[in-house]
């Protein structure tokens, strides 16, 4: 629905008729729907009040729905105030506003030359007084001829409603996704707010990337939405939390049923579930899409974890297939994880695994730094990266250790305080809520927290005792320990996803998840490739014989590195946590029977017995003599 707006005399009717003639779209003049009383009042030189206009606007609002339901239509309507425009568009989100602008003198001259029109020229100033020019819509200068205006407007309208994807948020990741989409052949619209400090982001992005002729930039949200074809696909690449809700609130009034909002950031999965359920009531699809690969992945091929409706997934798949990284068989590293928050949950666990992998490499670095130079360490890591332990994180660690600034290795100049962004903590809290063990991820998070206590650590450093004895750990033991701990990390990660999938009714396909993680993402590795194949025979990771055999073969190495850490006073909580998990999970009997007795003693929580049916519970009066 195209509404030509402006004060009387701007040529709304003339342009509307010309546009109708050029396009065969029906034209309607809002003046024809004024009650006779309004026409008489204006003819006599009296200004209409808001109460005079309200019945007229309500009639037009209903008519707009009727006209637009049959296809494109054109309406000439003054719509001077924002409240009038809001009333006209209350039940119709497909309106394209066209604002006709001109000088007071030019418009006055036109009005005075009109014959047999009920509008009294003396009212023009009152219309200018009432006029609230919108920041949105297509703005035209009426000094041009009607023919020229019709042509310009047709060109502008032709560029509307045909972008396959819209990206909101032009940070590094948003720019990468947008350019990836455009380079993949999809017409792309981009939007960024123009608030203080961000006024020139779109202008600079468009200027820098002017070779992409299929990208259009917007700072007006309504125009941005209008640039997208139905059903609209809008990809949010903004900070998680309240900012997402704020943008959704701004978008919803502009959207139609069936449109899709994709949150491509690291949002907490309960928030994604909530948003999906709320928007489902409006028949708008909300997708939580995990995206891994950082800046390079966003731009050239990421690992994408989709969470939302199957219908939205089918609609978006052609785009996802193009912008995702490709596995070694050429298949896109993207897939359907399940409804609502499934995609963000899987991405959260991906990041939890990443936390633990990074912590293991940090602990390995700590051990080796006592017995190797950085170049020697880098050489060892490069050798390991040629074998079964090959991974992206191992690869970049080997490079990091060689980087110098002047005569110093850069890693020695970096403060030993690691930060975190929440996904590791969320993984731990999710595991606690679901009753799933992920103590390696938790350990990695707490290790970062301890690293942040720099002042405390420095003040207590002299309390640390000296190593028991100076010794080295063999490279073979270290490699076994690394293999062992990495397997435990992946076991805990996939177990957590399996537990959540059962709880929330998500599609659990570990073979597909690990395949998606073989390229494009931060935790891609040889191990992930092997898991993708192994999961085809059994979805439960602790039933995969290959992994169980590897754990038995490398367990001694894990024990050795823990002993070494104790002797050398090196904190190795990642390795220790992995080892203790394995020992516990393989123990037929654990001391939890004593814990149950304690709980029953002080809280009458009851316990089960090994000599009675499992479903029976028992309580003992512990302080009463038999």
XYZ file of C-alpha atoms in Angstrom:
626
model
C 0.000 0.000 0.000
C 1.601 3.252 -1.172
C 0.438 6.408 0.631
C 1.428 9.763 -0.879
C 1.414 12.278 1.984
C 2.009 15.987 2.459
C 0.138 19.257 2.907
C -2.552 20.255 0.423
C -1.097 21.476 -2.845
C 1.944 19.196 -2.946
C 0.493 17.303 -5.883
C -0.483 14.088 -4.148
C -3.487 13.521 -6.385
C -1.676 14.420 -9.606
C 1.242 12.107 -8.770
C -1.103 9.363 -7.635
C -3.046 9.427 -10.874
C 0.143 9.457 -12.955
C 1.632 6.583 -10.974
C -1.639 4.669 -11.375
C -1.565 5.299 -15.107
C 2.065 4.080 -15.358
C 1.613 0.972 -13.188
C -2.086 0.045 -13.485
C -2.327 0.088 -9.696
C -5.673 1.486 -8.464
C -5.623 5.053 -7.110
C -7.747 6.489 -4.298
C -7.972 10.049 -3.012
C -8.487 10.378 0.750
C -10.297 13.703 0.247
C -13.185 11.783 -1.308
C -13.794 10.022 2.006
C -14.182 13.172 4.130
C -17.657 13.544 5.604
C -19.563 16.397 3.981
C -19.366 18.320 7.241
C -15.558 18.302 7.060
C -15.608 19.538 3.456
C -17.976 22.375 4.327
C -15.841 23.342 7.289
C -12.643 23.501 5.222
C -14.381 25.355 2.413
C -15.458 28.040 4.860
C -11.865 28.460 6.036
C -12.233 26.665 9.375
C -9.471 24.281 10.477
C -10.379 20.646 11.155
C -9.815 19.387 14.671
C -8.433 15.966 15.600
C -11.951 14.870 16.537
C -13.145 15.952 13.049
C -10.427 13.864 11.423
C -10.777 10.740 13.584
C -13.869 9.214 11.836
C -12.271 9.977 8.464
C -9.014 8.278 9.450
C -10.856 5.237 10.813
C -12.741 4.856 7.526
C -9.470 5.119 5.595
C -7.757 2.550 7.848
C -10.436 -0.018 6.987
C -10.328 0.910 3.305
C -6.519 0.515 3.244
C -6.892 -3.078 4.402
C -9.450 -3.770 1.680
C -7.404 -2.159 -1.087
C -4.037 -3.678 -0.131
C -5.594 -7.130 0.252
C -6.131 -7.132 -3.513
C -2.542 -6.190 -4.373
C -0.718 -2.900 -4.890
C -2.765 0.271 -4.362
C -2.114 4.019 -4.142
C -3.693 6.505 -1.737
C -3.245 10.289 -1.638
C -3.676 11.427 1.963
C -2.320 14.428 3.882
C -1.525 12.362 7.040
C 0.190 15.373 8.564
C 0.734 14.099 12.111
C 2.453 10.952 13.344
C -0.657 9.995 15.315
C -2.673 10.111 12.068
C -0.160 7.857 10.334
C -0.181 5.480 13.288
C -3.966 5.206 13.076
C -3.858 4.565 9.318
C -1.238 1.828 9.693
C -2.631 0.281 12.883
C -3.873 -2.810 11.054
C -1.603 -2.761 8.034
C 2.152 -3.260 8.188
C 2.808 -3.174 4.446
C 2.416 0.584 3.951
C 5.138 2.406 2.011
C 5.016 6.105 2.903
C 5.962 8.628 0.219
C 6.558 12.144 1.591
C 6.092 15.084 -0.801
C 8.150 18.091 0.253
C 8.120 21.638 -1.103
C 8.383 25.290 -0.087
C 5.429 27.201 1.361
C 5.462 29.747 -1.479
C 5.422 27.095 -4.225
C 2.563 25.202 -2.612
C 0.560 28.392 -1.932
C 0.890 29.355 -5.591
C -0.425 25.973 -6.670
C -3.394 26.064 -4.313
C -4.436 29.531 -5.379
C -4.454 28.391 -9.016
C -6.785 25.456 -8.330
C -10.454 25.789 -9.237
C -13.538 24.328 -7.583
C -11.626 22.719 -4.679
C -13.112 22.764 -1.201
C -9.759 23.500 0.492
C -9.477 27.188 1.430
C -5.918 28.530 0.732
C -6.019 30.388 4.046
C -5.697 27.009 5.813
C -2.289 26.217 4.285
C -0.311 27.781 7.133
C -2.251 25.722 9.671
C -1.320 22.570 7.728
C 2.353 23.520 7.812
C 1.974 24.131 11.543
C 0.506 20.638 12.015
C 2.957 18.889 9.686
C 5.271 16.405 11.412
C 7.670 15.239 8.718
C 8.520 11.533 9.236
C 12.149 10.395 9.255
C 11.081 7.229 7.426
C 9.616 6.659 3.978
C 10.595 7.830 0.496
C 11.020 11.622 0.327
C 10.426 13.468 -2.973
C 11.007 17.107 -3.961
C 7.837 18.432 -5.670
C 9.787 21.001 -7.684
C 10.259 18.260 -10.290
C 7.523 17.484 -12.833
C 4.850 14.868 -12.156
C 6.295 12.682 -14.921
C 9.758 12.873 -13.389
C 8.424 12.205 -9.891
C 6.495 9.151 -11.107
C 9.616 7.737 -12.744
C 11.815 8.414 -9.690
C 9.219 6.855 -7.392
C 8.858 3.758 -9.577
C 12.646 3.269 -9.515
C 12.724 3.608 -5.742
C 9.798 1.222 -5.325
C 11.442 -1.262 -7.685
C 14.397 -1.445 -5.319
C 12.083 -2.324 -2.460
C 10.785 -5.672 -1.275
C 13.373 -7.808 -3.067
C 16.250 -8.284 -0.609
C 16.522 -11.952 0.416
C 18.100 -11.185 3.779
C 18.436 -8.208 6.077
C 21.204 -7.853 8.663
C 20.833 -5.592 11.712
C 24.034 -4.579 13.494
C 27.128 -3.622 11.541
C 29.781 -4.726 13.994
C 32.532 -7.030 12.766
C 30.324 -10.142 12.792
C 27.336 -8.379 11.242
C 29.445 -6.989 8.429
C 30.925 -10.428 7.833
C 27.511 -12.132 7.607
C 26.163 -9.396 5.308
C 29.100 -9.550 2.902
C 29.049 -13.361 2.984
C 25.366 -13.295 1.976
C 25.974 -10.718 -0.750
C 28.985 -12.557 -2.149
C 26.907 -15.743 -2.177
C 24.484 -14.051 -4.585
C 21.733 -12.923 -2.204
C 20.471 -9.358 -2.349
C 21.173 -8.021 1.125
C 19.883 -5.060 3.138
C 21.863 -3.813 6.134
C 20.780 -1.580 8.999
C 22.514 0.136 11.873
C 21.090 2.732 14.207
C 22.405 6.271 13.766
C 22.576 7.189 17.449
C 25.534 9.245 18.769
C 28.786 7.489 17.984
C 27.202 5.356 15.260
C 26.057 8.063 12.843
C 28.403 7.099 10.016
C 28.570 3.297 10.334
C 26.246 2.541 7.402
C 27.750 5.293 5.258
C 31.279 3.995 5.891
C 30.246 0.361 5.344
C 28.580 1.160 2.020
C 31.515 3.288 0.898
C 34.087 0.653 1.826
C 32.127 -2.118 0.106
C 30.800 -0.221 -2.918
C 31.836 -3.064 -5.232
C 28.878 -5.061 -3.860
C 26.039 -3.799 -6.026
C 23.509 -6.122 -4.341
C 23.844 -4.497 -0.891
C 21.669 -1.576 0.261
C 22.195 0.317 3.515
C 19.646 1.893 5.853
C 19.529 3.942 9.037
C 15.723 3.962 9.051
C 14.249 0.712 10.366
C 10.970 1.062 8.458
C 12.788 1.547 5.155
C 15.054 -1.387 5.970
C 12.086 -3.674 6.594
C 10.450 -2.374 3.423
C 13.484 -3.479 1.414
C 12.905 -7.154 2.220
C 10.818 -9.581 0.235
C 8.146 -11.648 1.958
C 8.464 -13.631 4.087
C 11.159 -11.383 5.517
C 14.412 -12.840 6.895
C 16.013 -10.471 9.405
C 19.337 -11.484 10.946
C 20.276 -9.779 14.231
C 23.994 -9.464 14.963
C 23.821 -7.335 18.095
C 24.720 -7.753 21.757
C 22.764 -10.398 23.638
C 20.417 -9.436 26.443
C 18.023 -6.448 26.608
C 19.258 -5.062 23.253
C 17.675 -8.049 21.469
C 14.307 -7.452 23.150
C 14.483 -3.746 22.332
C 15.068 -4.379 18.631
C 12.310 -7.030 18.542
C 9.881 -4.504 20.042
C 10.775 -2.037 17.281
C 10.538 -4.659 14.539
C 7.287 -6.420 15.371
C 4.941 -3.545 14.403
C 6.632 -3.490 10.980
C 6.427 -7.236 10.287
C 3.848 -9.613 8.823
C 2.869 -13.135 9.782
C 5.415 -15.679 8.600
C 8.380 -13.291 8.822
C 11.543 -14.600 10.464
C 13.832 -12.940 13.027
C 17.200 -14.678 13.425
C 19.318 -13.996 16.508
C 22.844 -14.863 15.404
C 24.568 -13.791 18.622
C 25.470 -15.714 21.771
C 22.121 -15.345 23.526
C 21.251 -17.425 26.577
C 18.996 -20.240 25.402
C 16.179 -19.608 27.983
C 15.885 -16.074 26.547
C 15.632 -17.567 23.063
C 12.925 -19.980 24.229
C 10.980 -17.102 25.775
C 11.245 -14.909 22.674
C 10.263 -17.749 20.356
C 7.168 -18.543 22.417
C 6.121 -14.880 22.606
C 6.532 -14.258 18.883
C 4.827 -17.527 17.980
C 1.613 -15.952 19.303
C 2.018 -13.297 16.597
C 2.850 -15.940 13.960
C 6.355 -14.540 13.637
C 9.201 -17.068 13.600
C 12.054 -16.421 16.031
C 15.261 -18.346 15.394
C 18.185 -18.806 17.764
C 21.099 -19.428 15.436
C 24.480 -20.347 16.887
C 27.315 -19.033 14.724
C 30.901 -20.122 15.320
C 34.047 -19.147 13.505
C 34.620 -15.575 14.597
C 35.215 -12.762 12.139
C 36.710 -15.016 9.451
C 33.902 -17.568 9.756
C 31.181 -14.940 9.487
C 32.780 -13.528 6.358
C 33.925 -16.668 4.551
C 32.057 -19.623 6.050
C 30.870 -20.323 9.585
C 29.591 -23.317 11.501
C 25.872 -22.648 11.948
C 23.541 -24.268 14.500
C 19.868 -23.542 13.748
C 17.184 -23.548 16.434
C 13.596 -22.753 15.482
C 10.650 -23.996 13.463
C 11.149 -26.482 10.648
C 9.275 -24.137 8.312
C 11.669 -21.264 9.028
C 14.606 -23.635 8.575
C 13.357 -24.768 5.180
C 12.910 -21.134 4.149
C 16.408 -20.129 5.283
C 18.314 -23.236 4.191
C 19.227 -21.895 0.716
C 20.999 -18.969 2.399
C 22.551 -21.051 5.200
C 23.882 -23.588 2.698
C 25.756 -20.835 0.872
C 27.205 -18.909 3.832
C 28.240 -21.936 5.936
C 31.679 -23.494 5.843
C 31.917 -26.753 3.905
C 33.047 -30.065 5.372
C 35.553 -32.292 3.587
C 32.826 -33.797 1.410
C 31.599 -30.341 0.392
C 28.460 -30.429 2.547
C 27.504 -27.171 4.348
C 28.418 -27.046 8.036
C 24.928 -26.025 9.113
C 22.054 -28.011 10.503
C 18.759 -28.124 12.351
C 19.267 -28.612 16.102
C 15.629 -28.482 17.173
C 12.972 -25.950 18.129
C 13.305 -22.660 20.002
C 16.553 -22.475 21.996
C 18.223 -25.621 20.630
C 20.611 -23.766 18.324
C 21.833 -21.418 21.040
C 22.143 -24.302 23.512
C 24.365 -26.283 21.138
C 26.449 -23.153 20.475
C 26.716 -22.591 24.233
C 28.078 -26.119 24.718
C 30.421 -25.585 21.768
C 31.829 -22.614 23.677
C 32.021 -24.651 26.885
C 34.080 -27.304 25.085
C 36.182 -24.461 23.686
C 36.816 -23.112 27.212
C 38.083 -26.499 28.395
C 40.204 -27.053 25.248
C 41.876 -23.680 25.738
C 42.480 -24.397 29.418
C 44.126 -27.747 28.592
C 46.452 -26.044 26.127
C 47.226 -23.353 28.715
C 48.096 -26.013 31.310
C 50.185 -27.910 28.742
C 51.982 -24.648 27.949
C 52.615 -24.110 31.668
C 54.154 -27.570 32.037
C 56.301 -27.360 28.915
C 57.521 -23.814 29.605
C 59.539 -25.264 32.496
C 61.457 -27.591 30.175
C 61.290 -26.176 26.623
C 61.839 -22.916 24.768
C 58.893 -21.392 22.946
C 60.245 -22.374 19.506
C 60.712 -25.955 20.758
C 57.190 -25.933 22.137
C 55.843 -24.566 18.862
C 57.625 -27.326 16.948
C 56.089 -29.967 19.232
C 52.595 -28.511 18.791
C 53.039 -28.420 15.026
C 54.061 -32.099 15.080
C 51.017 -32.951 17.209
C 48.869 -31.005 14.765
C 49.844 -33.422 11.998
C 48.394 -36.384 13.866
C 45.204 -37.497 15.554
C 45.227 -34.511 17.942
C 45.157 -31.960 15.104
C 42.862 -29.027 15.824
C 42.417 -25.353 15.035
C 43.287 -24.334 18.608
C 46.482 -26.398 18.573
C 47.406 -24.840 15.220
C 47.008 -21.239 16.379
C 48.786 -21.948 19.690
C 51.865 -23.077 17.744
C 51.779 -19.773 15.839
C 51.194 -17.645 18.950
C 54.315 -19.030 20.637
C 56.551 -17.764 17.804
C 55.201 -14.201 17.689
C 57.726 -11.617 18.832
C 57.624 -7.915 19.567
C 61.178 -6.723 19.207
C 63.353 -9.271 21.000
C 60.580 -10.498 23.314
C 57.972 -13.143 22.764
C 54.613 -11.412 22.727
C 52.941 -14.019 24.956
C 55.294 -12.948 27.781
C 54.053 -9.363 27.462
C 50.374 -10.313 27.787
C 48.839 -9.961 31.255
C 47.859 -13.358 32.712
C 44.210 -12.453 33.308
C 41.698 -14.269 31.094
C 38.224 -12.834 30.582
C 34.980 -14.595 29.673
C 31.672 -13.641 28.077
C 29.164 -15.872 29.836
C 28.725 -18.955 27.656
C 31.114 -21.018 29.780
C 29.246 -20.073 32.940
C 25.907 -20.773 31.209
C 27.146 -24.246 30.240
C 27.966 -24.959 33.869
C 24.638 -23.690 35.189
C 22.756 -25.657 32.494
C 24.611 -28.830 33.493
C 23.683 -28.288 37.132
C 20.026 -27.730 36.207
C 19.924 -30.827 33.980
C 21.907 -33.111 36.300
C 24.647 -33.571 33.711
C 28.370 -33.545 34.564
C 30.525 -30.899 32.893
C 33.172 -30.281 35.528
C 35.864 -29.738 32.879
C 34.000 -26.720 31.496
C 33.324 -25.484 35.036
C 36.967 -25.944 35.933
C 38.004 -23.876 32.909
C 35.619 -21.077 33.899
C 36.924 -21.044 37.474
C 40.504 -21.042 36.195
C 39.710 -17.775 34.394
C 38.150 -16.387 37.561
C 41.318 -17.244 39.504
C 43.448 -15.622 36.800
C 41.479 -12.400 37.318
C 42.623 -12.292 40.973
C 46.021 -10.942 39.935
C 46.567 -8.736 42.985
C 45.688 -11.536 45.398
C 47.854 -14.021 43.529
C 50.839 -11.687 43.631
C 50.426 -11.066 47.361
C 50.253 -14.811 48.107
C 52.939 -15.945 45.657
C 55.615 -16.138 48.355
C 53.460 -18.609 50.281
C 53.818 -21.148 47.496
C 56.361 -23.840 48.352
C 59.153 -24.822 46.002
C 58.916 -27.835 43.691
C 59.593 -31.130 45.418
C 62.178 -32.008 42.808
C 63.219 -30.759 39.417
C 62.165 -33.166 36.727
C 60.704 -33.300 33.242
C 57.663 -35.082 31.907
C 58.157 -37.145 28.785
C 56.602 -35.954 25.553
C 54.841 -39.295 25.120
C 53.197 -39.028 28.560
C 52.151 -35.455 27.834
C 50.617 -36.433 24.484
C 48.683 -39.269 26.139
C 47.440 -36.932 28.871
C 46.296 -34.394 26.267
C 44.479 -37.061 24.259
C 42.827 -38.387 27.418
C 41.594 -35.030 28.722
C 40.276 -33.898 25.336
C 38.161 -37.035 25.000
C 36.673 -36.487 28.476
C 35.885 -32.880 27.533
C 33.978 -33.981 24.445
C 32.174 -36.732 26.369
C 30.872 -34.199 28.862
C 29.867 -31.752 26.128
C 27.837 -34.227 24.091
C 26.274 -35.726 27.217
C 25.063 -32.241 28.152
C 23.460 -31.694 24.738
C 21.822 -35.131 24.935
C 20.393 -34.350 28.377
C 18.953 -31.022 27.179
C 17.503 -32.619 24.042
C 15.609 -35.133 26.162
C 14.410 -32.418 28.533
C 13.182 -29.998 25.847
C 12.195 -32.402 23.069
C 14.943 -31.293 20.671
C 16.337 -33.309 17.775
C 19.543 -34.924 19.084
C 21.786 -35.957 16.234
C 25.369 -36.008 17.560
C 26.763 -37.202 14.237
C 25.328 -34.124 12.539
C 26.450 -31.800 15.355
C 30.018 -33.067 15.208
C 29.971 -32.902 11.392
C 28.908 -29.252 11.574
C 31.827 -28.721 13.968
C 34.430 -30.192 11.584
C 34.923 -26.911 9.699
C 34.307 -23.219 10.269
C 34.194 -23.339 14.070
C 36.798 -22.831 16.792
C 36.761 -26.451 18.071
C 37.181 -28.122 14.669
C 39.579 -31.037 14.915
C 40.495 -34.537 13.779
C 38.694 -35.851 16.854
C 35.487 -34.142 15.712
C 35.760 -35.800 12.314
C 36.150 -39.207 13.955
C 33.191 -38.546 16.248
C 31.009 -37.646 13.274
C 31.553 -41.178 11.940
C 31.435 -42.983 15.288
C 28.108 -41.374 16.263
C 26.468 -42.987 13.251
C 26.531 -46.312 15.090
C 25.630 -45.082 18.587
C 24.311 -41.712 19.794
C 25.522 -42.215 23.383
C 29.153 -41.191 23.497
C 30.125 -43.408 26.450
C 29.141 -46.464 24.384
C 31.657 -45.732 21.628
C 34.310 -48.443 22.014
C 36.965 -46.478 20.135
C 36.870 -43.724 22.769
C 36.766 -46.130 25.703
C 39.802 -47.973 24.343
C 41.693 -44.692 23.855
C 40.899 -43.605 27.409
C 42.258 -46.880 28.806
C 45.398 -46.555 26.683
C 46.119 -42.961 27.723
C 44.967 -42.998 31.348
C 48.508 -43.540 32.661
C 49.681 -40.407 30.860
C 46.936 -38.393 32.553
C 48.011 -39.735 35.944
C 51.641 -38.886 35.161
C 50.954 -35.260 34.284
C 48.908 -34.822 37.472
C 51.769 -36.241 39.586
C 54.145 -33.979 37.705
C 51.967 -30.942 38.415
C 51.885 -31.738 42.108
C 55.659 -32.228 42.284
C 56.399 -29.050 40.298
C 53.678 -26.951 41.947
C 51.869 -26.349 38.649
C 48.060 -25.995 38.842
C 46.549 -28.546 36.438
C 42.902 -28.537 37.373
C 41.740 -29.290 33.823
C 43.791 -32.470 33.663
C 42.911 -33.386 37.246
C 39.200 -32.907 36.666
C 39.286 -35.080 33.549
C 41.137 -37.861 35.359
C 38.867 -37.808 38.425
C 35.753 -37.894 36.225
C 37.066 -40.988 34.447
C 37.995 -42.774 37.663
C 34.584 -41.972 39.167
C 32.532 -42.916 36.101
C 34.371 -46.264 36.011
C 33.841 -46.982 39.735
C 31.249 -49.610 40.506
C 31.015 -48.292 44.059
C 31.327 -44.661 45.190
C 31.110 -43.237 48.738
C 27.731 -41.619 48.008
C 26.159 -44.133 50.414
C 27.748 -42.203 53.287
C 26.401 -38.922 51.868
C 22.909 -40.407 51.764
C 23.283 -41.537 55.373
C 24.372 -38.016 56.378
C 21.423 -36.450 54.537
C 19.015 -38.800 56.250
C 20.650 -38.128 59.647
C 20.246 -34.346 59.614
C 17.311 -33.908 57.242
C 15.347 -37.178 57.136
C 15.795 -37.197 53.348
C 15.559 -41.039 53.266
C 17.731 -43.462 51.323
C 17.453 -46.587 49.200
C 19.027 -49.965 50.063
C 20.991 -52.417 47.973
C 19.072 -55.326 49.460
C 15.603 -53.915 48.777
C 13.635 -52.947 45.619
C 14.870 -49.681 44.076
C 11.527 -47.894 44.349
C 11.429 -48.300 48.161
C 12.775 -45.526 50.432
C 13.936 -45.862 54.049
C 14.585 -43.597 57.029
C 16.549 -44.372 60.181
C 16.338 -42.762 63.632
C 20.112 -42.485 63.825
C 20.375 -41.298 67.437
C 17.985 -43.891 68.834
C 19.629 -46.993 70.277
C 18.347 -50.292 68.915
